Each structure stands twice: as structure tokens, then as C-alpha cells.
Coordinates of C-alpha atoms in Angstrom, one line a residue:
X1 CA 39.8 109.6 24.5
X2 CA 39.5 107.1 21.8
X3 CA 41.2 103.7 22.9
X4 CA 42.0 101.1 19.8
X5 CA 40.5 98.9 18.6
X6 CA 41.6 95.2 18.9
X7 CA 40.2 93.6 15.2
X8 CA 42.5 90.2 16.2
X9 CA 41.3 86.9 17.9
X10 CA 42.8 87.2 21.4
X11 CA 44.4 84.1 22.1
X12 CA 45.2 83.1 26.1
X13 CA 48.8 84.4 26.1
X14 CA 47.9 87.3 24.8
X15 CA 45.1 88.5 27.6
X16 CA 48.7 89.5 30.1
X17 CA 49.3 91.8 27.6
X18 CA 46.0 93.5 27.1
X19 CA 45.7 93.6 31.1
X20 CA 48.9 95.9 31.2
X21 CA 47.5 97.8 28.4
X22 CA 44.2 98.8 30.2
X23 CA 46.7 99.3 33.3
X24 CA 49.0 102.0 31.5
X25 CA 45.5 103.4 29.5
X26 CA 43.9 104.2 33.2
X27 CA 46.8 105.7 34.3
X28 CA 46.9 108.5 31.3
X29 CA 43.5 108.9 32.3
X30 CA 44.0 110.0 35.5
X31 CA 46.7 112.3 34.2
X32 CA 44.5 114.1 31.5
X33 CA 41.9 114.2 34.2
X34 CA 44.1 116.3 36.1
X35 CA 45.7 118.2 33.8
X36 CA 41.8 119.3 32.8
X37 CA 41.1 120.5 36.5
X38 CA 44.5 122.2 36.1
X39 CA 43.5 124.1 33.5
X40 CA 40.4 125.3 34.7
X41 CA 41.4 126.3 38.1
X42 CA 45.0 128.1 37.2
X43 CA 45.6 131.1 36.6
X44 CA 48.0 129.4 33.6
X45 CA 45.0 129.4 31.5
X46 CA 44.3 133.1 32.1
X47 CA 47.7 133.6 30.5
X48 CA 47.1 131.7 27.3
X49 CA 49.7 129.5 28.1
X50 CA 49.8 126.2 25.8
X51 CA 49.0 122.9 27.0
X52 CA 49.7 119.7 26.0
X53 CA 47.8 117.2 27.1
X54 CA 49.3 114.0 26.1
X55 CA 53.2 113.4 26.6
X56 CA 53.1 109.7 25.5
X57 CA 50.8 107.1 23.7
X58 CA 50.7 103.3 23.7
X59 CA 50.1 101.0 21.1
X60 CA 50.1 97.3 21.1
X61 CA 52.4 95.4 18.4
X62 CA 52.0 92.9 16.5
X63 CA 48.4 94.7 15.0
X64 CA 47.4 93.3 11.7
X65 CA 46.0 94.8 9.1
X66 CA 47.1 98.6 9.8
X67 CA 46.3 101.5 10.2
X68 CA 45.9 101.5 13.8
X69 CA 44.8 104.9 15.8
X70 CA 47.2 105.1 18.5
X71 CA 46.0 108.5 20.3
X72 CA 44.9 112.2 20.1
X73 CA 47.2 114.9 20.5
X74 CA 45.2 117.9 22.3
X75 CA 46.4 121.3 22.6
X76 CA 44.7 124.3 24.4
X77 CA 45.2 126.3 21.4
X78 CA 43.8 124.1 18.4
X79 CA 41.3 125.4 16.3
X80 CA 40.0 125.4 13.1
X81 CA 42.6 127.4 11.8
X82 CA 45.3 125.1 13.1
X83 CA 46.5 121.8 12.2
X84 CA 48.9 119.2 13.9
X85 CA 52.2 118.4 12.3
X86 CA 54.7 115.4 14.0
X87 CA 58.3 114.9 13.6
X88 CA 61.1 112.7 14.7
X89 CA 61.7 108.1 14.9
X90 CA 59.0 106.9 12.3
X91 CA 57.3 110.1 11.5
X92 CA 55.0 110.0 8.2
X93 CA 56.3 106.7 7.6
X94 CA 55.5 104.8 10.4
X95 CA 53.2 107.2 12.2
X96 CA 51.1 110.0 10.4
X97 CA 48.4 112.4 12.1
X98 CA 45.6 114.4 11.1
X99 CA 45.1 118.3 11.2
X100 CA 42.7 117.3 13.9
X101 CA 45.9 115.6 15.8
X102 CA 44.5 111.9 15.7
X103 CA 47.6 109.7 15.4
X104 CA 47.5 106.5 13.4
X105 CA 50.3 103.9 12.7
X106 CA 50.8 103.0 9.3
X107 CA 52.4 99.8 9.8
X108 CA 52.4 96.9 12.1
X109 CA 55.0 97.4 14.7
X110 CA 57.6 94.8 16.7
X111 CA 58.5 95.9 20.1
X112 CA 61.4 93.2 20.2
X113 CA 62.8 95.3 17.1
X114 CA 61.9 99.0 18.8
X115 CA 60.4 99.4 21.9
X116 CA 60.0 103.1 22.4
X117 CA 59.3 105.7 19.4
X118 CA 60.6 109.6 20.3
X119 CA 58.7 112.1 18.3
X120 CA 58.1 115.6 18.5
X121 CA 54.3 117.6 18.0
X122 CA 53.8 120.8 16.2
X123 CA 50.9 123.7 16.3
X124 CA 50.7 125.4 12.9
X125 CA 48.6 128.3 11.4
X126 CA 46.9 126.4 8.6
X127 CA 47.3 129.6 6.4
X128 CA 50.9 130.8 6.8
X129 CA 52.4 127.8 8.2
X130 CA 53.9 129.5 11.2
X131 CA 53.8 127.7 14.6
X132 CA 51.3 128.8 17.0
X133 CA 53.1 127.8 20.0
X134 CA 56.4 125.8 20.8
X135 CA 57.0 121.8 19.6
X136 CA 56.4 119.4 22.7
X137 CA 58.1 116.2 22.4
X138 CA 56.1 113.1 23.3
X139 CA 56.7 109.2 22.9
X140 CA 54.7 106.2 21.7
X141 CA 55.2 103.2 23.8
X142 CA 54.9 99.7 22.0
X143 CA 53.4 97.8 24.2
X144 CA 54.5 93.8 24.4
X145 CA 52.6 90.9 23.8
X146 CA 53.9 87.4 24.4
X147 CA 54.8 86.7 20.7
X148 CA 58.0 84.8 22.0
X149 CA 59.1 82.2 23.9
X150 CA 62.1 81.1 25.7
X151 CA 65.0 79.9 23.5
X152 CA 68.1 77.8 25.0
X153 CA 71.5 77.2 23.7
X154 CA 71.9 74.2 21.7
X155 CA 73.0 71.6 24.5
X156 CA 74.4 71.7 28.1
X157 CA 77.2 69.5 29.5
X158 CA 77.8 70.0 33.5
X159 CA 80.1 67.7 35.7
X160 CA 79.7 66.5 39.4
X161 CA 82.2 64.9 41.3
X162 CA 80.8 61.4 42.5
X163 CA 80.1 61.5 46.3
X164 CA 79.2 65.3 46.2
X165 CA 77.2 66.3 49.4
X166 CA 73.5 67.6 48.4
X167 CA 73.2 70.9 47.1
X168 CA 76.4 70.4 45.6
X169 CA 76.3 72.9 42.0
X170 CA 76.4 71.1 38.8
X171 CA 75.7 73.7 36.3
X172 CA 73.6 76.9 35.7
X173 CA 71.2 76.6 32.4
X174 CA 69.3 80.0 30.7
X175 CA 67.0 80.2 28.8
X176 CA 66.4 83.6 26.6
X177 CA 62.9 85.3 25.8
X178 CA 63.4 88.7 24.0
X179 CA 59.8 90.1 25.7
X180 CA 59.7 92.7 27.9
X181 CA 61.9 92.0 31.2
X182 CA 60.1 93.9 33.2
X183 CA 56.4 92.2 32.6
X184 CA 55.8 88.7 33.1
X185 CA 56.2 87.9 29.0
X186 CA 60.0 88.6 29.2
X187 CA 60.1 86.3 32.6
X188 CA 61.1 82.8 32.5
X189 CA 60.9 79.9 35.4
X190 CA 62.2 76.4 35.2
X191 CA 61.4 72.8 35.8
X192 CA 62.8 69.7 35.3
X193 CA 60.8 66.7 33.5
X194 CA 62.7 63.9 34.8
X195 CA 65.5 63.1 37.5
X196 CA 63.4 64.6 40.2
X197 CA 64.7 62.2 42.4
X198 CA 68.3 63.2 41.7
X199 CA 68.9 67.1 40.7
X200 CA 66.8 69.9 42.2
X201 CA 66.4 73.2 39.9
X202 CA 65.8 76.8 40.9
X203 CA 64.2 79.8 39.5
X204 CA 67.0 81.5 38.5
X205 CA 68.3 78.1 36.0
X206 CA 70.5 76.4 39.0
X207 CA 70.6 72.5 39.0
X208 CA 72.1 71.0 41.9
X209 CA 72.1 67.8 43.4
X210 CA 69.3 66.6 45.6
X211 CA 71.2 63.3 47.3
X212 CA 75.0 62.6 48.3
X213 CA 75.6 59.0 46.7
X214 CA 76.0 59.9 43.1
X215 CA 78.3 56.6 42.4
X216 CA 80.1 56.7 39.0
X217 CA 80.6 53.1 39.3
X218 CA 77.2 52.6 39.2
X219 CA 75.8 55.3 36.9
X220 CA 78.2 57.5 34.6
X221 CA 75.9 60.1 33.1
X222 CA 72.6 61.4 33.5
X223 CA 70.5 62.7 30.7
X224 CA 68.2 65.7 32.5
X225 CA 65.4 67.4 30.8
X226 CA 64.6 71.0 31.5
X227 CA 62.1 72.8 30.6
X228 CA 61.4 76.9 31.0
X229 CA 58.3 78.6 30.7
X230 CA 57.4 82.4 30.3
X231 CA 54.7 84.2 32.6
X232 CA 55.9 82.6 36.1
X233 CA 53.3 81.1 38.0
X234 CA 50.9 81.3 35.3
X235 CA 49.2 78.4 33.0
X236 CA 49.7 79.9 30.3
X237 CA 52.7 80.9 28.5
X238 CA 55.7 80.2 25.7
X239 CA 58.1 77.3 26.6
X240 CA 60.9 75.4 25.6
X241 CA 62.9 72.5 26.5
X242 CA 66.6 71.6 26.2
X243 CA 68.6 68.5 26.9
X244 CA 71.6 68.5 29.5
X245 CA 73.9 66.0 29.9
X246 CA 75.5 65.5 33.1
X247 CA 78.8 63.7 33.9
X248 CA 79.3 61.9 37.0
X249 CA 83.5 62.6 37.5
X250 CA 85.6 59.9 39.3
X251 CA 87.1 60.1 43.1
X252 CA 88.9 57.9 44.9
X253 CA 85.9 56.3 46.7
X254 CA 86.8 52.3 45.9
X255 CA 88.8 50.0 47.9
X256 CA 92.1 48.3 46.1
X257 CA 91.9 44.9 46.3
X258 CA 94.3 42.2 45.2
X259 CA 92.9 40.1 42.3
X260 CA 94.2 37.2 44.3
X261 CA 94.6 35.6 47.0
X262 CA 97.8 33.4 47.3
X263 CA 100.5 34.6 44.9
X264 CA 103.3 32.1 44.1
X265 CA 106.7 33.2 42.2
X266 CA 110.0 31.4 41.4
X267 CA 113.7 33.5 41.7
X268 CA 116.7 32.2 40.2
X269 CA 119.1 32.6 43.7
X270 CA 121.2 34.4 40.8
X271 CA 119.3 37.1 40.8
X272 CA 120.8 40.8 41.4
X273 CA 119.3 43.3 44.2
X274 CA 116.6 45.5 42.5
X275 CA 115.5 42.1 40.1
X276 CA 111.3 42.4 39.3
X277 CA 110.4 39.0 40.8
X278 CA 106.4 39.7 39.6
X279 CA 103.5 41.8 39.3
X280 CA 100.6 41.4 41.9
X281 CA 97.7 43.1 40.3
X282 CA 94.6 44.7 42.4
X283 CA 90.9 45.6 41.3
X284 CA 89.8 49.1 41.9
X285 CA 86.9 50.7 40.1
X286 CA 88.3 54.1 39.9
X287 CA 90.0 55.4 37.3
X288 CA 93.8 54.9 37.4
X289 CA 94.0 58.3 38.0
X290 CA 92.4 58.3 41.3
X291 CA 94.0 55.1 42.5
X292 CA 96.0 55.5 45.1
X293 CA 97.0 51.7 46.6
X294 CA 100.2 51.6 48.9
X295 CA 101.6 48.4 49.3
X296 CA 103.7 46.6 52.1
X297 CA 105.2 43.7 53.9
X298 CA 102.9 42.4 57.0
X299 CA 105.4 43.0 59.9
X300 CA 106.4 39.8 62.0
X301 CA 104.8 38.2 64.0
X302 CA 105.4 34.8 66.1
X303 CA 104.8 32.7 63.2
X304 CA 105.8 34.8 60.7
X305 CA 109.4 36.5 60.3
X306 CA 109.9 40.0 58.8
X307 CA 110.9 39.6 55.2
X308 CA 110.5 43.4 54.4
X309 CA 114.8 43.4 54.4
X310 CA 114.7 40.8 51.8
X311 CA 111.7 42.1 49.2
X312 CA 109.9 45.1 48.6
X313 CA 106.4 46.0 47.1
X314 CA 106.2 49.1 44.8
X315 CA 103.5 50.7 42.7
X316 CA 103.4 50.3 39.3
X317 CA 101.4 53.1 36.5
X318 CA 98.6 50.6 36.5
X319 CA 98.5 51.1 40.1
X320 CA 99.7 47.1 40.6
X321 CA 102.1 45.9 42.9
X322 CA 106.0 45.1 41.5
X323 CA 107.5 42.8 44.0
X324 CA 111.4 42.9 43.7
X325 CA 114.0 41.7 45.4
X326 CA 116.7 44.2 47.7
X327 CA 118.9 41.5 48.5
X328 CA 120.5 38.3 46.9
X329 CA 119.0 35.1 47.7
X330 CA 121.0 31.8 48.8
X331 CA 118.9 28.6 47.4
X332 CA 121.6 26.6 50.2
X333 CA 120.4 28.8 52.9
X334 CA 116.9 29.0 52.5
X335 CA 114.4 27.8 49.5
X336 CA 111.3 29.2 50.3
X337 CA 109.7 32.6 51.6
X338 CA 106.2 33.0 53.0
X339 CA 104.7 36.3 53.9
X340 CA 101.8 38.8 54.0
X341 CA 101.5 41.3 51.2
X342 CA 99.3 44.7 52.3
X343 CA 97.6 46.8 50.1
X344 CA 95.9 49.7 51.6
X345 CA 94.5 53.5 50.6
X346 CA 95.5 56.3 52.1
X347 CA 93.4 59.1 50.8
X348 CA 89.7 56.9 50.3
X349 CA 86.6 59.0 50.0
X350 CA 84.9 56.4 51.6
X351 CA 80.8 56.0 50.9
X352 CA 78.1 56.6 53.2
X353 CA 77.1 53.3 53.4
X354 CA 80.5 51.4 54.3
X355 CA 82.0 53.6 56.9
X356 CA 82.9 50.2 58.4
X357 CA 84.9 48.5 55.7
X358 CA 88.8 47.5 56.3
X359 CA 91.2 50.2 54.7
X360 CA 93.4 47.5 53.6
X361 CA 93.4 44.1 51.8
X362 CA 95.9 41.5 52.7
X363 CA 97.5 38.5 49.9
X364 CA 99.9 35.6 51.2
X365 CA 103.0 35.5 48.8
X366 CA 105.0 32.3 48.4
X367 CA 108.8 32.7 46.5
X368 CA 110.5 29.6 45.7
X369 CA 114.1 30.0 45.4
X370 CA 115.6 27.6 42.6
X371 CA 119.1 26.4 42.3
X372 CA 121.5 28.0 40.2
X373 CA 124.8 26.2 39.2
X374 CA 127.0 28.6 40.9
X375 CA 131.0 28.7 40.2
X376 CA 133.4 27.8 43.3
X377 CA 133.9 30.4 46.6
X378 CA 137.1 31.1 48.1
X379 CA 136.5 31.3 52.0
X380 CA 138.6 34.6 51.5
X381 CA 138.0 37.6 49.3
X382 CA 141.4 37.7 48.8
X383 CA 144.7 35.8 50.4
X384 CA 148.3 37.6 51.3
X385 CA 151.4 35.6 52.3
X386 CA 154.7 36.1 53.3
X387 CA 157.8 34.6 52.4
X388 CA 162.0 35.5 53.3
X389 CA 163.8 36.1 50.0
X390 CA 166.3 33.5 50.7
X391 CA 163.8 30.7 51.0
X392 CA 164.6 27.8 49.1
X393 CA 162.9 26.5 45.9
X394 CA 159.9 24.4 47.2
X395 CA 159.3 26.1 50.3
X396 CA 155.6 26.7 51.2
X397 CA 154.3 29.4 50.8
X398 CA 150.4 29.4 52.0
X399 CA 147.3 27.5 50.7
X400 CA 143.6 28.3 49.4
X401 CA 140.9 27.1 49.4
X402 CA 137.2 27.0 47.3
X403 CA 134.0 25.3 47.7
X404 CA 131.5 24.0 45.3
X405 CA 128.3 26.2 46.9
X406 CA 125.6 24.1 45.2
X407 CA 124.0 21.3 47.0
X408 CA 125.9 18.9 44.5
X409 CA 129.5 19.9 45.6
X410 CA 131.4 19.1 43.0
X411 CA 135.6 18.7 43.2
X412 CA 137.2 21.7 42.2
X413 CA 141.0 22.2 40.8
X414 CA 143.2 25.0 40.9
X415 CA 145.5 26.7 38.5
X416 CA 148.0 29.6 38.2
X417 CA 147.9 30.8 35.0
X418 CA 150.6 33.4 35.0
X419 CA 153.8 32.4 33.8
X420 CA 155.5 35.3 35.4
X421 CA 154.7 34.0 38.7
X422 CA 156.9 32.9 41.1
X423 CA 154.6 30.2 43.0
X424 CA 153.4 26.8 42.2
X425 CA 149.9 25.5 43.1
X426 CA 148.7 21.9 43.8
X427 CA 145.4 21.3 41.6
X428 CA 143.8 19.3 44.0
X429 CA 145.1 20.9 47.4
X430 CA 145.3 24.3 46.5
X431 CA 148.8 24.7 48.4
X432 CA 150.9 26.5 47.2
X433 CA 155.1 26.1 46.3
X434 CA 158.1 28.5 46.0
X435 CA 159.3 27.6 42.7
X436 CA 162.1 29.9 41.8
X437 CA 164.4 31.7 43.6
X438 CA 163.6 35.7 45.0
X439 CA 165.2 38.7 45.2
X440 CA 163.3 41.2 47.2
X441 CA 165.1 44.3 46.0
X442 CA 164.4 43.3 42.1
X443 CA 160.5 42.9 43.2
X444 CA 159.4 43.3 47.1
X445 CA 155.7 42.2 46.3
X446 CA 154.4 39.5 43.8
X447 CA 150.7 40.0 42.8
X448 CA 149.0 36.8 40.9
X449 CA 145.8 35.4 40.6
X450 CA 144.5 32.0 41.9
X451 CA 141.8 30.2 39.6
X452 CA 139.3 27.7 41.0
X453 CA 137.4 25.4 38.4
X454 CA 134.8 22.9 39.2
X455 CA 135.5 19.3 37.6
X456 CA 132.1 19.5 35.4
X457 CA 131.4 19.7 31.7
X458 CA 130.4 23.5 32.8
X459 CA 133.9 24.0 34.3
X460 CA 132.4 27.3 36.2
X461 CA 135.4 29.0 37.0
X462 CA 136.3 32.0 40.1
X463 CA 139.3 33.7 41.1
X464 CA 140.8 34.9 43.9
X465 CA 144.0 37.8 44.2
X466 CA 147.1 36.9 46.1
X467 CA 149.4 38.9 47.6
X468 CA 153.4 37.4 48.2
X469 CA 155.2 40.0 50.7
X470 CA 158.8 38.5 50.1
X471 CA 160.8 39.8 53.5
X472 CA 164.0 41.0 53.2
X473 CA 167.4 39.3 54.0
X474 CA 170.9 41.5 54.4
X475 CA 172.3 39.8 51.2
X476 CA 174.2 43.1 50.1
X477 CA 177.6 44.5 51.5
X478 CA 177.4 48.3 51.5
X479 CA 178.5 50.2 48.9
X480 CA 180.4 53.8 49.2
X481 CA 178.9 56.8 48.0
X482 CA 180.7 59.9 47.2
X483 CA 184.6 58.6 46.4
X484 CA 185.4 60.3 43.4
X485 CA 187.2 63.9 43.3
X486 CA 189.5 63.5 46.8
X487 CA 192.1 65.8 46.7
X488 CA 195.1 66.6 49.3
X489 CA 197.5 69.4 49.0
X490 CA 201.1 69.3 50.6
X491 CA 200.2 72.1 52.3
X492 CA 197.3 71.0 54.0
X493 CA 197.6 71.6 58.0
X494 CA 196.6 68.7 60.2
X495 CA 192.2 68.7 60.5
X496 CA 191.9 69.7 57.2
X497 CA 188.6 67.6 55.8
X498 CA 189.7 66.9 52.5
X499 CA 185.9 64.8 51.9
X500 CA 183.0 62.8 53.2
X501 CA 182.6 59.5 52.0
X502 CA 178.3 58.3 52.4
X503 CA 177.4 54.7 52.5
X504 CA 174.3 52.6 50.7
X505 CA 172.6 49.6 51.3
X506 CA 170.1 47.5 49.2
X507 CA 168.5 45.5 52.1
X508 CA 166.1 46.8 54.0
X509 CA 167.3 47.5 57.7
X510 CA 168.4 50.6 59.2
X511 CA 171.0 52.4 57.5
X512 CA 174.0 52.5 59.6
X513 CA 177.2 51.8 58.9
X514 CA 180.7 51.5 60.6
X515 CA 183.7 53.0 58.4
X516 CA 187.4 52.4 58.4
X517 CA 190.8 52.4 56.1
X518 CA 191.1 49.7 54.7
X519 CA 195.1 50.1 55.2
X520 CA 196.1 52.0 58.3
X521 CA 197.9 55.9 57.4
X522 CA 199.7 58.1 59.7
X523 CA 198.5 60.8 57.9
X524 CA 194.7 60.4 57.6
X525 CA 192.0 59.7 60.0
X526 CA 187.9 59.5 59.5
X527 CA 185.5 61.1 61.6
X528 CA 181.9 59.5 61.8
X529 CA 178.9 61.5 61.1
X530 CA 175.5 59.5 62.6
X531 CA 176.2 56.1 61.2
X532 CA 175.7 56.7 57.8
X533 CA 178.9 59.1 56.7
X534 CA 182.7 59.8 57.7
X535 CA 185.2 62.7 56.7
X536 CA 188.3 62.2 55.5
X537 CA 190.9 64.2 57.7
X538 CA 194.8 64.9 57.4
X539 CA 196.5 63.7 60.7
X540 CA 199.9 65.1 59.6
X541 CA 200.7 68.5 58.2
X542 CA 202.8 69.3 55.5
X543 CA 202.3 66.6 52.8
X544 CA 205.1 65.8 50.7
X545 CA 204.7 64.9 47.2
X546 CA 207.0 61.9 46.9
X547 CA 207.4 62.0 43.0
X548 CA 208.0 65.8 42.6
X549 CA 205.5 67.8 40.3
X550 CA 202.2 69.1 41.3
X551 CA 201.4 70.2 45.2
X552 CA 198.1 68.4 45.5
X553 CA 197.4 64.8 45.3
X554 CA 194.9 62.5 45.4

């Protein structure tokens, strides 16, 4: 067997190649070798049976300056009267062969582009061109050289939570290298050229993290080198680098602290529940995101009373503190509040080397109350009196009174402004006079306001509701319900009812009532029914009509 002949200048990546060559060349070898004992020892032979002694070839690509004898085809039945014909992927173009059967490649061949050629030999009688036994496909085998190195995308980006324990994955790179898999060309490893101290790389492209304090406080991003090779754990070989950039991400691994350490504010005792008082603002490295301060009132203690009633700390966007006010304040009952603001974290990912440090930060808040010129108070929200209806013109009825609230305490006058009303008031007393006459079934209850003005250029002004109940008096006689239409006939017997006469009363007392004739009859009587009505009732039978005419009267 004739093996090729390599014309080239072998370079070092190149010898890999040649060594699986000879490897696959020693290996046909042996076959043909055995397939020659096999021929002379069987009884095949003795039957004329055809033999082909070559099923596949191998030639090495990337040959310059072709042709290139690739193999002998060898058949137990050539002879000078046959020749060899080949068909099939590349035939005549790519591949011709002599009568002899020597193959040749016309062309110099890629195996990235076509790895494996599928042809098929043929036996002919040179004279009549008939086949002298059957076709026998067979293959020729391109066999790789390291004509390529590894190739990377572009760039890589990976991100890595800060504070990741070591080992933690950051990102997988790859490399490509369109050689042969399944020999060493085809094979990459990789390596990192920097950051050794920091990200750890395995064969397979796998960057991971080689420490635990990755801080993004202190370092962001990370620019890592890698670099992948072909032939693994050779010197020699195709290689290529590519850039990755590596994020550190932010966690929640930074105290919130307040920026200060005394915080001072002035409220207006004006001001309504719910009113912003200030913002207290606290430092923490971590993006707002992953801030998590939660702020508080320090509870009492013996010097220090609990204020958390009065004011209340709440997070802002920002992640500050809003201090705001959940009740009113009273500049004449206290001017000044002193307490402990808290800031603390609840979910911390605290670093490895501070497991000691205080989960919360403490501030001392100061609120200074100022004065407000406030109008007059009434010492009730509202005032009700009570008065009979038949009290004279002038009579008391009640008194109110208002106070300046402000440290100043100003006079104050009141004033009835309501011309309807019923009551006088003194400006300077606030007492309060019956000033026309009543009549508590016209109105039972007069409702009127009270104004209180302090004697300043302001003249801040308040009111007050009063309520006068006016009692009832019996100033009304009854009056008779139910006199109209009273009819006797002469013919009534004695107990006929001829009516019941009802009774009303505008005062208010029980309605009971005693009932009489006003002129004495032999003929009529009443009969009470429960106090408040009487029937009429013929005493006498057989009425006479005195004047003649109709038999009924009434």
C-alpha cells in the first residue's frame, strides 16, 4: 500500500493530525493483512468469490497543490483485461481513479465543509464494458487538521449578586472550533488571564466566584479575560480570547443611618392631625430599591416619656423618614417635645466582617411648638337652657362663657346676631336676658347662636349653639271638638246618645277634661268617656217640638 505523500511544511499544530493519520493508516493495515490470510486459507477463494479489499480510504485536507493519491482499490478479480470505474459524492470531479484502481483527488479538500465522501467501486471488462463482479461501496475519510481555532461570541455580560457565597454561578462562556469533536483539534479548554483572585473557570466554560465578599459598594463591575485554547493539555494549539464583563447586583447588605444626629423642627400648635412636620433623611449605600429602613419612636423610659401617641415616623420613596403629627398640639400646654427617633433594618444581609454591628441607628428629635393666635373657647361645646313661657321680659335666662386660649388673654365680647332671637346678651358678661315675650305653643324651642370676639385688631371670632327649651304654662281653656251636626228627634226614648262631644287643649299636660251643661236640662244628661270625651243622652222621652213643624231638632 502506497501511503501519501505530505509535499507541505508541517507546522507544530499540524503533527496531532498526522499522528491520527498513521493511527487510522495501521489500522487498515491490519485489516488488509487479514483479509489476505483470509483469502488464502478459505475455501471463498476456491469459489471465485470477489473480494474487496479496501472499504474506506483516508486523506488529509487542506493538501496543496493537488493531485493527491488517496488509496488503491484491489479486487481478487482485476486483470489486465479489467479496469476500475467509481461512482457516487465527488466522483471524476473531485476524485478520479485509474484502470489500475489508484485513486487520486483532484482538488484540495475541507473537512469542515465535507467530512465523509460515499462512493461506490466498479469491475469492468475493458472490451465490452460489462461488470465483472458486483459494485462495492466504500468511503474516503477526510481527515482533520487543526486549520481552526476557537471563535467566541462577540461579548459576554453575567451578573452576581453582591455577597454570593463561593462557587456561586456567574455565567457560562463557549467558545466554538468547527474541527473534529471527537479528536483533540475540535476540543477546547479555558483559562482566565486576570481576576484569578476573584472568579474560578472550568473546562466546560463555567465562571464562578472564588470568594464570598464581592461588595458593590466597593467595586461595581469587573472586566474578566478568557481565553480558550484547542488540543487540551497540549502546548500547542489555536486560541482565542474574549472580554466578559461582569456586574456586581445590589442587596440589602448596608446599614441605614440617619444623616444626623440631633434634628430640630418648629409646628405651628394650628396644625391638623396627619400635618408633615419634616423629613429626616438617612445614608444607605444600597440602591433605593434594596433599602428597607423602618423607623420608630424610642419607648419611654424614666427620663423620657412616650411621645409615639403624639408623632409618628413613616417611610418616604427615598427611603427617609416623614415625621408627622397624629394629634393637635397645645403651645399653652406644652412648648417643646424631646425624643428618640429609631431607624432600624429588618431584612440586612449583613457582611462577613461585621456580624457585630447594631441593627439600628438612633437620632434625638427636638419640636418646638410656636404660638398661634387662636380665636376664643367656650368651656362648652354647646349651652341649653330652660325658661317657663310666662316669664317676664328681662328674666335670666343662662350665661356663657369664652376664653382667650393664648398666653396673651385678651378680653373678649359677645354678640347675638340673630334678630329673630328671642334673648339678649351682655357683651362683656356673656349673660344672657329674656327680651320678648314667649309662647311655647307658637315655638317650644328657640335655636340661636352665640358669637365670642376677642377685643384685638384681628377680632378672631368662635361660636357656640344655644338651645332655649321654653316650659309650658296652662294658658289655654279647652276647646270642644266635635259640636256641629247634633240632632234630637221627638221620638227619641230616654238613653238615646244623640252625640259625643271631644275636648282639646294647647298646653302641654295630660289631656283630661271634666264636662258639664253649661245650663241644667231635664231632658239631657252627659256621660263621661276616660277624661277626654262625653255623650250627649236624652233623659226624657218623647220630645215635643214646641214650635210645630219638623220632628227632629237640634
Amino acid at each position: 500500500m502506497n501511503l501519501p505523500v505530505v509535499k507541505q511544511v508541517i507546522g507544530p499544530s499540524m503533527w496531532v493530525g498526522l499522528w491520527a493519520l498513521a493511527l487510522l493508516i495501521s489500522a487498515v493495515t491490519a485489516e488488509l493483512r487479514a483479509s489476505s490470510e483470509a483469502l488464502n486459507h478459505s475455501p471463498v477463494r476456491q469459489r471465485h468469490k470477489r473480494v474487496w479489499l479496501w472499504k474506506y480510504f483516508f486523506l488529509e485536507e487542506e493538501k496543496f497543490n493537488p493531485p493527491h493519491y488517496v488509496g488503491k482499490l484491489t479486487s481478487t478479480k482485476a486483470s489486465n483485461g479489467t479496469k476500475f470505474v467509481i461512482k457516487g459524492e465527488g466522483a471524476n470531479s473531485i476524485f478520479n481513479v485509474s484502470t489500475q484502481g489508484d485513486i487520486y483527488a483532484l482538488k484540495t479538500l475541507d473537512r469542515e465543509v465535507k467530512s465523509v465522501y460515499n462512493l461506490t467501486a466498479h469491475l469492468l471488462n475493458i472490451s465490452t464494458n460489462m461488470p465483472v463482479e458486483d459494485p462495492d461501496p466504500f468511503s474516503i475519510n477526510i481527515i482533520d487538521l487543526n486549520d481552526n481555532i476557537p471563535v467566541f461570541p462577540p461579548s459576554y455580560n453575567g451578573s452576581i449578586p453582591e455577597r454570593s457565597d463561593p462557587g456561586a454561578h456567574v455565567l457560562t462562556v463557549s467558545a466554538t472550533d468547527p474541527d473534529d469533536p471527537t479528536t483533540l483539534n475540535g476540543q477546547v479548554e479555558y483559562k482566565l488571564l486576570n481576576r484569578h483572585d476573584t472568579f474560578d473557570i472550568d473546562r466546560n466554560g463555567r465562571i464562578t466566584t472564588k470568594i464570598g465578599y464581592l461588595d458593590r459598594e466597593k467595586q461595581s463591575k469587573y472586566i474578566v479575560i478568557v481565553h480558550a485554547k484547542d488540543m487540551p493539555g497540549k502546548r500547542v494549539g489555536g486560541s482565542a480570547t474574549t472580554t466578559v464583563t461582569i456586574t456586581v447586583s445590589d442587596v440589602n447588605d448596608n446599614m441605614s443611618t440617619f444623616k444626623k444626629k440631633l434634628f430640630k423642627f418648629n409646628v405651628e400648635e394650628d396644625k391638623e392631625e396627619g400635618f408633615k412636620i419634616g423629613t429626616m433623611e438617612v445614608e444607605d449605600k444600597d440602591e433605593r430599591q434594596n433599602k428597607d429602613p423602618v423607623f420608630s419612636i424610642a419607648q419611654a423610659t424614666s427620663s423620657q416619656p412616650d411621645f409615639s401617641s403624639v408623632f409618628q415616623i413613616v417611610r418616604n420613596q427615598l427611603g427617609d423618614g416623614v415625621l408627622s403629627l397624629k394629634q393637635k398640639l397645645d403651645f399653652e400646654s406644652r412648648r417643646t417635645y424631646s425624643f428618640n427617633a429609631v431607624v432600624r433594618e429588618e431584612n440586612l444581609k449583613r457582611p462577613p466582617d461585621d456580624k457585630g454591628a447594631e441593627a439600628s441607628t438612633t437620632a434625638q428629635v427636638t419640636i418646638n411648638v410656636l404660638d398661634v393666635d387662636e380665636p376664643p373657647v367656650f368651656m362648652e361645646k354647646a349651652y341649653r337652657f330652660k325658661i317657663r313661657e310666662d316669664a317676664k321680659v328681662t328674666t335670666k335666662v343662662g350665661s356663657v362663657q369664652a376664653m382667650d386660649p393664648d398666653a396673651a388673654q385678651h378680653s373678649v365680647r359677645y354678640s347675638i346676631r340673630d334678630s329673630k332671637c328671642p334673648v339678649k346678651i351682655d357683651s362683656k358678661t356673656g349673660e344672657m336676658y329674656l327680651d320678648r315675650k314667649l309662647d311655647r305653643e307658637t315655638t317650644p324651642v328657640h335655636m340661636f347662636n352665640v358669637t365670642a370676639e376677642e377685643a384685638t385688631p384681628q377680632a378672631l371670632r368662635s361660636h357656640v349653639s344655644i338651645s332655649l327649651v321654653v316650659l309650658d304654662v296652662n294658658d289655654n281653656a279647652p276647646e270642644l271638638t266635635n259640636i256641629q251636626d247634633l240632632f234630637a228627634c221627638e221620638k227619641d226614648e230616654r238613653g238615646t246618645v244623640i252625640g259625643t262631644i271631644g275636648a282639646t287643649d294647647k298646653d302641654e299636660h295630660q289631656q283630661s277634661f271634666h264636662f258639664s251643661l253649661a245650663k241644667q236640662s231635664p231632658k239631657f244628661s252627659l256621660t263621661s268617656h276616660f277624661g277626654n270625651a262625653t255623650s250627649i243622652v236624652v233623659t226624657e222621652g218623647v220630645l215635643t217640638w214646641m214650635t210645630g213643624g219638623s220632628t227632629c231638632w237640634r
